[in-house]
PDB file of C-alpha atoms in Angstrom:
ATOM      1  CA  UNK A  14      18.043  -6.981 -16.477  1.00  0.00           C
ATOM      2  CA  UNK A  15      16.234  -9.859 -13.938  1.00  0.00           C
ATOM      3  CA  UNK A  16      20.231  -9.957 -12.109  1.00  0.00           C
ATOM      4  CA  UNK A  17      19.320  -5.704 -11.393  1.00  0.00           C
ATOM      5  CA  UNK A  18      15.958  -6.233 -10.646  1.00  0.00           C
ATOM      6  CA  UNK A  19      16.996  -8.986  -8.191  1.00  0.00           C
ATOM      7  CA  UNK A  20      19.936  -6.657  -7.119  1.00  0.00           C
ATOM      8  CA  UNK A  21      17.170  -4.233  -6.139  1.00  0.00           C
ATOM      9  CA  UNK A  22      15.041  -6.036  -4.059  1.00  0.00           C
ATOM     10  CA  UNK A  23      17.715  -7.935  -2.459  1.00  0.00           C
ATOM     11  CA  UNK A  24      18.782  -4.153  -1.302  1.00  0.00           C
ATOM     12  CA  UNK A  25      15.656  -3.329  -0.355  1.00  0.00           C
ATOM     13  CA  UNK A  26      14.817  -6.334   1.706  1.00  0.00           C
ATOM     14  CA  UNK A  27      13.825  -5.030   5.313  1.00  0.00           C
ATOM     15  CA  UNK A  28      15.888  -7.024   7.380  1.00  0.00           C
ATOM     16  CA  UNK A  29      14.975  -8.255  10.869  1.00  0.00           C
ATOM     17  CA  UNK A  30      11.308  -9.047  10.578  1.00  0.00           C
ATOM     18  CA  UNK A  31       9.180 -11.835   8.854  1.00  0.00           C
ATOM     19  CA  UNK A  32       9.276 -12.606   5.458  1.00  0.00           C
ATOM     20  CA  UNK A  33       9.105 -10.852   3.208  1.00  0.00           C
ATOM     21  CA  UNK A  34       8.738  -7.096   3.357  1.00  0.00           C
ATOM     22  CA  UNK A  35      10.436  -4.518   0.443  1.00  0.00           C
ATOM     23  CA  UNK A  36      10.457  -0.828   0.921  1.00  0.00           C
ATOM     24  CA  UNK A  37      11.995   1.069  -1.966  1.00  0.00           C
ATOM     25  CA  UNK A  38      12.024   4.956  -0.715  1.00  0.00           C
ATOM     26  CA  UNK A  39      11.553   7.222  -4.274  1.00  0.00           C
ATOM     27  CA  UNK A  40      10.314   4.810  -6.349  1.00  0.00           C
ATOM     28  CA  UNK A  41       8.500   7.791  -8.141  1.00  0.00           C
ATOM     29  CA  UNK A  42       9.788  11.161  -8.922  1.00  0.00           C
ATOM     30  CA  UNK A  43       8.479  14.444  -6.943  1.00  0.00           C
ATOM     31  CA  UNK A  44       6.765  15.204 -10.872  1.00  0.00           C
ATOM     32  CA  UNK A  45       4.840  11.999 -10.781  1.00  0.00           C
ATOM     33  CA  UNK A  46       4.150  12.274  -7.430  1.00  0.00           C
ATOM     34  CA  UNK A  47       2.610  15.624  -7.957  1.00  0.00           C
ATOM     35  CA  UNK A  48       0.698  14.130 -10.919  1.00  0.00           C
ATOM     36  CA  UNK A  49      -0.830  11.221  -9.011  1.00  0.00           C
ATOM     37  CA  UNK A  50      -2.573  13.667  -6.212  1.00  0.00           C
ATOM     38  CA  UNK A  51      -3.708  16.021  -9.262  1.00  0.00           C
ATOM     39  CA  UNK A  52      -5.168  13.307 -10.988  1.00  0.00           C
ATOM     40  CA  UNK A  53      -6.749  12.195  -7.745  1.00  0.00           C
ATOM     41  CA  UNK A  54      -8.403  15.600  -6.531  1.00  0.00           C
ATOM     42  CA  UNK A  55      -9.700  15.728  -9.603  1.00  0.00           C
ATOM     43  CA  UNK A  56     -11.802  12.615 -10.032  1.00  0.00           C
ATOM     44  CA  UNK A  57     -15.134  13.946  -9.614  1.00  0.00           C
ATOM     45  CA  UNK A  58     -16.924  13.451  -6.373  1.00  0.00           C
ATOM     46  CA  UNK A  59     -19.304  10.169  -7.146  1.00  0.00           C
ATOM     47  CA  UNK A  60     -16.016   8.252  -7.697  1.00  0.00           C
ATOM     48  CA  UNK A  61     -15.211   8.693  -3.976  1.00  0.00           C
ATOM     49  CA  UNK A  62     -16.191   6.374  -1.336  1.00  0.00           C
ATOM     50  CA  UNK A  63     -16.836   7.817   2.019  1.00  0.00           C
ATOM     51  CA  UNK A  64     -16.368   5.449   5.111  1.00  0.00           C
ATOM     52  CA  UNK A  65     -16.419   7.267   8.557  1.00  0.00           C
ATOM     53  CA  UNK A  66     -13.026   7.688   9.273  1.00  0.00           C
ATOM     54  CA  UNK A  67     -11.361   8.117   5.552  1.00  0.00           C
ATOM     55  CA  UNK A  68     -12.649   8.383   1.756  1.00  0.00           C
ATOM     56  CA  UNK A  69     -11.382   6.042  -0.933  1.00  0.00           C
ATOM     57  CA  UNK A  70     -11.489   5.212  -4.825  1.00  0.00           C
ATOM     58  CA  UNK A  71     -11.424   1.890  -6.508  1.00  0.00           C
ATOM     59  CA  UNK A  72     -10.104   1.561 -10.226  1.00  0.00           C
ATOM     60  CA  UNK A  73     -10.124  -1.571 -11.905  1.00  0.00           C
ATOM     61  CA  UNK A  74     -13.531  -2.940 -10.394  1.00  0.00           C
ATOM     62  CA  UNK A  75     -14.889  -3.649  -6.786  1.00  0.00           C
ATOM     63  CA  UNK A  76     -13.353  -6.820  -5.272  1.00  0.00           C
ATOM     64  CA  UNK A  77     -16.228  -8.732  -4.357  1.00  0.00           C
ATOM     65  CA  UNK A  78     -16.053 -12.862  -2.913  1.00  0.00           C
ATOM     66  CA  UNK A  79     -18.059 -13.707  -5.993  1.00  0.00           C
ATOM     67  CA  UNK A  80     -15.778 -11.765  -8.491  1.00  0.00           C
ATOM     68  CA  UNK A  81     -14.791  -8.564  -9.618  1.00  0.00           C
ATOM     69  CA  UNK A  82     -16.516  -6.852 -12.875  1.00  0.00           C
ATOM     70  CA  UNK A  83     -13.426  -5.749 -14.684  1.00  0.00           C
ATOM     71  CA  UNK A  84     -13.062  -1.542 -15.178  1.00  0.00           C
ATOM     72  CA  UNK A  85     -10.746   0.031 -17.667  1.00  0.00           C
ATOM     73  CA  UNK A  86      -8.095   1.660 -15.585  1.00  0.00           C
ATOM     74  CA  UNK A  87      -6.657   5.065 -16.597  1.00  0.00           C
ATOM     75  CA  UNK A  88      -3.332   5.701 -18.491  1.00  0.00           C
ATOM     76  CA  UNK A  89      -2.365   7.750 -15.219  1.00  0.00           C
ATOM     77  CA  UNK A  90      -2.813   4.590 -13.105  1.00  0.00           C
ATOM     78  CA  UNK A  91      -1.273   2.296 -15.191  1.00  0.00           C
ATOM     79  CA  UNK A  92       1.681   3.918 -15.756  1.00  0.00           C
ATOM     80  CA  UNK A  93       2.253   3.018 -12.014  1.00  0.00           C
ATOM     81  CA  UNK A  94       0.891  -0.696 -12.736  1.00  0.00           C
ATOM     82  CA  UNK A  95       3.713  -1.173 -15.275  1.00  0.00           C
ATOM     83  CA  UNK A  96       6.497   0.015 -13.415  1.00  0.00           C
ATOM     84  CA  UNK A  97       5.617  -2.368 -10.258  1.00  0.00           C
ATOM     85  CA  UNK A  98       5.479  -5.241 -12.894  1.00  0.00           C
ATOM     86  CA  UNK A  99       8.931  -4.244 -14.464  1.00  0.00           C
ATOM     87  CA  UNK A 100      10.040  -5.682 -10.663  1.00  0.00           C
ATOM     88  CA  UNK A 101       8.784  -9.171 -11.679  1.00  0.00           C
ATOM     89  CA  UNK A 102       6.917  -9.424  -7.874  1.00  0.00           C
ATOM     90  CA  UNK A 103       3.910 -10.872 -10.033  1.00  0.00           C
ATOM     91  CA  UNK A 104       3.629 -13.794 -11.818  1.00  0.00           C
ATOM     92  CA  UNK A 105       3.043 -13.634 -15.781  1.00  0.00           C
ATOM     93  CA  UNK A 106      -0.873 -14.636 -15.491  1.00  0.00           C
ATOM     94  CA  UNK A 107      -1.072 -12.070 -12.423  1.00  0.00           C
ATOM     95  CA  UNK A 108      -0.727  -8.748 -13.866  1.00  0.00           C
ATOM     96  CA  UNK A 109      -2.342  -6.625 -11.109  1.00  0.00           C
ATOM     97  CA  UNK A 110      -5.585  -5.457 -12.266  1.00  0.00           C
ATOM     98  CA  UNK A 111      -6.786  -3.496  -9.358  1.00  0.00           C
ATOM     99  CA  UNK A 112      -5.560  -0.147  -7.470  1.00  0.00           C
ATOM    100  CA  UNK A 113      -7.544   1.108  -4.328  1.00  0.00           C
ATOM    101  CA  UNK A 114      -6.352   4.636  -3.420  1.00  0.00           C
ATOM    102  CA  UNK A 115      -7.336   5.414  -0.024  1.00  0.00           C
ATOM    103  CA  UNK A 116      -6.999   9.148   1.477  1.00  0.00           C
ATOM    104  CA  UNK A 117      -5.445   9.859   4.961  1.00  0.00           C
ATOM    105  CA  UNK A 118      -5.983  13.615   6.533  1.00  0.00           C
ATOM    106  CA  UNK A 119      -3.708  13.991   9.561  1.00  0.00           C
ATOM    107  CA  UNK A 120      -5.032  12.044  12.634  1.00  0.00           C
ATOM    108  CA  UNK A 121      -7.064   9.160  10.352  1.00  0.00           C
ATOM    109  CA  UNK A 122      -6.081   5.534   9.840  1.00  0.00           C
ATOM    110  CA  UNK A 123      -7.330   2.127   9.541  1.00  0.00           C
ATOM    111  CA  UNK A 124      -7.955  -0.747  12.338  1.00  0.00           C
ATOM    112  CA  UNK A 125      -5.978  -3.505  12.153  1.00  0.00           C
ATOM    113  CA  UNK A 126      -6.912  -5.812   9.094  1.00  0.00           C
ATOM    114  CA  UNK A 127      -5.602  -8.191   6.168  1.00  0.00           C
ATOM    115  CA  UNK A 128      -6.097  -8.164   2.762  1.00  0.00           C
ATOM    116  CA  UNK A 129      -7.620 -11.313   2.727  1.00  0.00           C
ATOM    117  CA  UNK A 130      -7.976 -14.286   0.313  1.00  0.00           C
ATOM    118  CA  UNK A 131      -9.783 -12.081  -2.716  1.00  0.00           C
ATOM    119  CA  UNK A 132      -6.796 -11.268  -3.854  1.00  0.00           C
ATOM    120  CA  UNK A 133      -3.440 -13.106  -4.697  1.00  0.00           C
ATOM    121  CA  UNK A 134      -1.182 -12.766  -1.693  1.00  0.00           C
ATOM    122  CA  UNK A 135       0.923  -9.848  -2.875  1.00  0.00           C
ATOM    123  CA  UNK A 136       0.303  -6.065  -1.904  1.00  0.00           C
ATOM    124  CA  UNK A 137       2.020  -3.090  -3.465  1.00  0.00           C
ATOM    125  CA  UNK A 138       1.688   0.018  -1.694  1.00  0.00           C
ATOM    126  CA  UNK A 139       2.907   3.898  -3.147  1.00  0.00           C
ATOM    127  CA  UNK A 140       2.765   6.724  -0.743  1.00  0.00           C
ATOM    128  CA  UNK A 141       1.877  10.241  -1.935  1.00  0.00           C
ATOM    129  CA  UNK A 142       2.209  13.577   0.115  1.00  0.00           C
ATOM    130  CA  UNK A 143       3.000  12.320   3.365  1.00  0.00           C
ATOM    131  CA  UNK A 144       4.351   9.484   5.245  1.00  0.00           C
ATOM    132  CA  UNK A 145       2.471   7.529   7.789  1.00  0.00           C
ATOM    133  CA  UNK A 146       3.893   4.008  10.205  1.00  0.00           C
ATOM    134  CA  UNK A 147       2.005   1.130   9.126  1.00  0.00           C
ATOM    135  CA  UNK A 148       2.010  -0.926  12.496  1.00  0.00           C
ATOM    136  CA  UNK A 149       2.100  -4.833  12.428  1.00  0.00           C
ATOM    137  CA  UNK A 150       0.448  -7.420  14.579  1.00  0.00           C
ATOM    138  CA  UNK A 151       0.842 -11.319  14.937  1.00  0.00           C
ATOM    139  CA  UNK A 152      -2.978 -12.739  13.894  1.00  0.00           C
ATOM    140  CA  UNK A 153      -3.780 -15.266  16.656  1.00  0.00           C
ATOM    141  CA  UNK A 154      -6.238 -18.438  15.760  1.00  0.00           C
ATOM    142  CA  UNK A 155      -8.295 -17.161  18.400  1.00  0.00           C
ATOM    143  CA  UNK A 156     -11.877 -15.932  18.995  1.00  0.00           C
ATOM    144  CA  UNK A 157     -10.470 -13.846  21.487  1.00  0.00           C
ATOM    145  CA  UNK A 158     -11.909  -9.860  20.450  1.00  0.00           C
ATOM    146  CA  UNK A 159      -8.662  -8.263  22.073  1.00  0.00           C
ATOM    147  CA  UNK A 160      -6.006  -7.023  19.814  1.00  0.00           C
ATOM    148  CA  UNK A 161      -2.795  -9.015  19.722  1.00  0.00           C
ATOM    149  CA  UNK A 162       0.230  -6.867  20.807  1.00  0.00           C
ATOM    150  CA  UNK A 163       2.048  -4.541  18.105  1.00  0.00           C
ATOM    151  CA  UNK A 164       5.218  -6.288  16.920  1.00  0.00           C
ATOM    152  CA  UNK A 165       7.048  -3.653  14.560  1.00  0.00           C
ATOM    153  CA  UNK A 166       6.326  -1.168  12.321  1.00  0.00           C
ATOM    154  CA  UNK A 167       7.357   0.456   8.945  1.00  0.00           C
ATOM    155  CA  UNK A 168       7.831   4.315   8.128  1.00  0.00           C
ATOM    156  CA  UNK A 169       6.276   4.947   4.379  1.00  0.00           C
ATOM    157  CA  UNK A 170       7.940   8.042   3.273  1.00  0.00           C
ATOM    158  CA  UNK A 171       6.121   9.803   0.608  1.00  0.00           C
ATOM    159  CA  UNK A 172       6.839   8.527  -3.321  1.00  0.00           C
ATOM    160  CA  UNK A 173       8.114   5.066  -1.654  1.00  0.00           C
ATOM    161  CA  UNK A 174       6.787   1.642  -2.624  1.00  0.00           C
ATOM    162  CA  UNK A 175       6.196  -0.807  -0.279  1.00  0.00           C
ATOM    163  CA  UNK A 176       5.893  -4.699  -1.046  1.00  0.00           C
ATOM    164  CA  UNK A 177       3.868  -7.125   1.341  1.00  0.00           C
ATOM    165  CA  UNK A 178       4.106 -10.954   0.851  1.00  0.00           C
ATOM    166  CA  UNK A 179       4.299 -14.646   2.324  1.00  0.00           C
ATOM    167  CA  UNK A 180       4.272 -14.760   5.829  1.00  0.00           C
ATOM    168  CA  UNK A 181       3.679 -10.716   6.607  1.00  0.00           C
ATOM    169  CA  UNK A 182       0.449 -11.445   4.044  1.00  0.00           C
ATOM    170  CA  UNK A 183      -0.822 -14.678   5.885  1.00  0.00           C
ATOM    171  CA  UNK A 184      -0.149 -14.289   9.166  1.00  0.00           C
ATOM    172  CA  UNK A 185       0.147 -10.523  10.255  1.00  0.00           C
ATOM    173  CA  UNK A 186      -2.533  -7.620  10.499  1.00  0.00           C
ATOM    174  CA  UNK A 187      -1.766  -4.306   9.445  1.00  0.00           C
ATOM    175  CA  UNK A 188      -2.673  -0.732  10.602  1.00  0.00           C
ATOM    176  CA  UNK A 189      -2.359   3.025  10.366  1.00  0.00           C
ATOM    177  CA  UNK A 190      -2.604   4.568  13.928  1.00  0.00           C
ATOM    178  CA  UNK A 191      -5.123   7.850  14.313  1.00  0.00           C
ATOM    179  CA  UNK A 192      -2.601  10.506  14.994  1.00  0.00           C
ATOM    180  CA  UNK A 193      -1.667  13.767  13.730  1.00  0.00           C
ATOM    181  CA  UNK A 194       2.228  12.886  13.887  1.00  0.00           C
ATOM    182  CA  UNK A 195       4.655   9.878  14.519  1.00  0.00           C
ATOM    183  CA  UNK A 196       7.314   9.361  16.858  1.00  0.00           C
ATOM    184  CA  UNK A 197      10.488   7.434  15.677  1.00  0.00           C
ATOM    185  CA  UNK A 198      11.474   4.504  17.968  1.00  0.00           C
ATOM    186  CA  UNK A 199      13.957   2.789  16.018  1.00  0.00           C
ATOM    187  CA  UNK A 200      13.722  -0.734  18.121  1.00  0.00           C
ATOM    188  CA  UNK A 201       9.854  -0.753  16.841  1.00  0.00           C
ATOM    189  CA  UNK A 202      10.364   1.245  13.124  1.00  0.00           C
ATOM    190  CA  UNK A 203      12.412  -2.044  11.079  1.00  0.00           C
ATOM    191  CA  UNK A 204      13.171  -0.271   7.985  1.00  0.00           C
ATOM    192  CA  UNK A 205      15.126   3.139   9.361  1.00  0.00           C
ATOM    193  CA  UNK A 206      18.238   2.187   7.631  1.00  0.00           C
ATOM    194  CA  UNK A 207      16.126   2.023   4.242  1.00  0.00           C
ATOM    195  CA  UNK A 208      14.536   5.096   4.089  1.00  0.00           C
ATOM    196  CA  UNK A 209      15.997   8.577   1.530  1.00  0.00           C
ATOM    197  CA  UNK A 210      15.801  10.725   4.767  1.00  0.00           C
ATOM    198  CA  UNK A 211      17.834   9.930   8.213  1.00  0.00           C
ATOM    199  CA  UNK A 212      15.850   9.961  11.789  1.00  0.00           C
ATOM    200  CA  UNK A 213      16.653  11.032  15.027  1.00  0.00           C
ATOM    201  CA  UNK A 214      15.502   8.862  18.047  1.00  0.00           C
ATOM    202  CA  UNK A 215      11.864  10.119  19.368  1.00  0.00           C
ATOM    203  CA  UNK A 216      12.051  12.498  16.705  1.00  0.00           C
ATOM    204  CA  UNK A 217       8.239  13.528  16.053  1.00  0.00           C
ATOM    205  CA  UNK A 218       7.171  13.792  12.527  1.00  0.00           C
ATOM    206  CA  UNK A 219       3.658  15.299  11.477  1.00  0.00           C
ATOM    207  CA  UNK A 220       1.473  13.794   9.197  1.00  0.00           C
ATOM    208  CA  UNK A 221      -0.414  15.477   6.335  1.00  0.00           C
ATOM    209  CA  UNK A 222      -2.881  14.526   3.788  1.00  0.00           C
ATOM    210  CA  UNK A 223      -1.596  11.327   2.022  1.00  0.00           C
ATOM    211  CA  UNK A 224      -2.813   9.212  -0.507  1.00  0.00           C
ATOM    212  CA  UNK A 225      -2.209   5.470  -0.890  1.00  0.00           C
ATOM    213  CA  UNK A 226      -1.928   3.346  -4.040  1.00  0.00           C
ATOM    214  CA  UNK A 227      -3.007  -0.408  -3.468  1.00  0.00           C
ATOM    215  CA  UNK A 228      -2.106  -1.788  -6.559  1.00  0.00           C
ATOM    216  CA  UNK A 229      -2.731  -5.712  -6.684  1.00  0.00           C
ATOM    217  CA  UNK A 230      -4.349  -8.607  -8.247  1.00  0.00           C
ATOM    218  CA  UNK A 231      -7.558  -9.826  -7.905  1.00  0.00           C
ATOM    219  CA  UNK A 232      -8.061 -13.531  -9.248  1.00  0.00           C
ATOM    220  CA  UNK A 233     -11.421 -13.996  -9.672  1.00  0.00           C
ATOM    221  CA  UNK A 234     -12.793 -11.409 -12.254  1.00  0.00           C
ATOM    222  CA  UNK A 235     -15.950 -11.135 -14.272  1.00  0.00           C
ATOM    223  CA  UNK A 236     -14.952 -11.690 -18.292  1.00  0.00           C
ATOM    224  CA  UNK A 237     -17.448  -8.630 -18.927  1.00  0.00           C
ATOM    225  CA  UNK A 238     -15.857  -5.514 -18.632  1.00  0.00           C
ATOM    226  CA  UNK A 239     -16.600  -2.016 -18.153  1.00  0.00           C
ATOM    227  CA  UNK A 240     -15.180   0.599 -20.554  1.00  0.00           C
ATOM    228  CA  UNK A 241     -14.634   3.808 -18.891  1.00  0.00           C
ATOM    229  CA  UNK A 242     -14.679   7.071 -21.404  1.00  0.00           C
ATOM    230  CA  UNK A 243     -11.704   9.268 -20.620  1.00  0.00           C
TER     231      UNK A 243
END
């Protein structure tokens, strides 16, 4: 079982950029797919966070620097939880425990940012409904405000799974562009050759609503938890 697991990944390893990146395109089914966003729509409005340029959920607890109060996650979400830890990414003792969903309509993204040290320094990401590029960036020991310059960027197809760890979780930013579409350059896109569907060069592909599973581990947690009713 750990030789295909290993077989897997080794597959899936994006080749030509820092360690370590894995994108595995269909890691759910279209049926779970369409399950996730039901399940999502559905969770009643004081649930939702609303930042200015997106809305998100957290399940599990809010990550805070002083510790997370543990939540009871639901079945629907840890269905998705199990499957990433049948990949053996996470250590034993760090089950992930948290999943931050985060909802794109076409032409919204996120600035450049890492996750930071509240959580252990591996990030698993599931796409639903629509793709997006996730653009990369070199972080500079700087106090320089000016953005470094992009360096490469990944194509998340819808119902993939994307892995983020070691040196791509230390030392590189991450972002989603504001854009209604994206344009394929395959010298900037690293992980073409990985993805179910095949590209054309400067072919322009338009965005729609997606959803985004963060499913990770946060170390420092409160021992009381909150029980959620179903």
């Amino acid at each position: 079982m750990d030789t295909e697991i290993n077989k897997i990944l080794a597959t899936n390893s994006v080749p030509g950029i820092p360690p370590q990146a894995y994108y595995i395109p269909n890691f759910i089914t279209e049926e779970e797919e369409n399950d996730i966003i039901q399940k999502i729509q559905s969770t009643p409005q004081p649930k939702w966070t609303q930042l200015s340029h997106r809305r998100l959920q957290n399940w599990g607890g809010i990550p805070h620097p002083k510790g997370m109060i543990a939540e009871e996650i639901p079945q629907w979400l840890k269905k998705q939880i199990d499957k990433i830890v049948e990949l053996h990414i996470f250590d034993d003792s760090k089950r992930p425990n948290h999943v931050l969903i985060n909802e794109y309509l076409p032409g919204q993204g996120i600035m450049p940012h890492s996750d930071g040290p509240m959580f252990h320094p591996i990030v698993t990401t599931i796409s639903c409904g629509s793709h997006t590029q996730l653009t990369f960036y070199k972080r500079h020991d700087t106090n320089n405000i000016e953005l470094p310059e992009k360096e490469f960027s990944l194509l998340l197809e819808p119902r993939s799974l994307l892995i983020l760890q070691k040196d791509l979780y230390y030392n590189y930013l991450h972002s989603i562009e504001e854009s209604n579409n994206d344009q394929i350059n395959q010298k900037v896109v690293r992980n073409l050759p990985l993805c179910a569907k095949s590209f054309s060069e400067e072919e322009l592909i338009p965005r729609s609503t997606r959803y985004s599973l963060t499913i990770r581990h946060v170390p420092k947690t409160s021992k009381f938890k909150i029980k959620l009713g179903k």
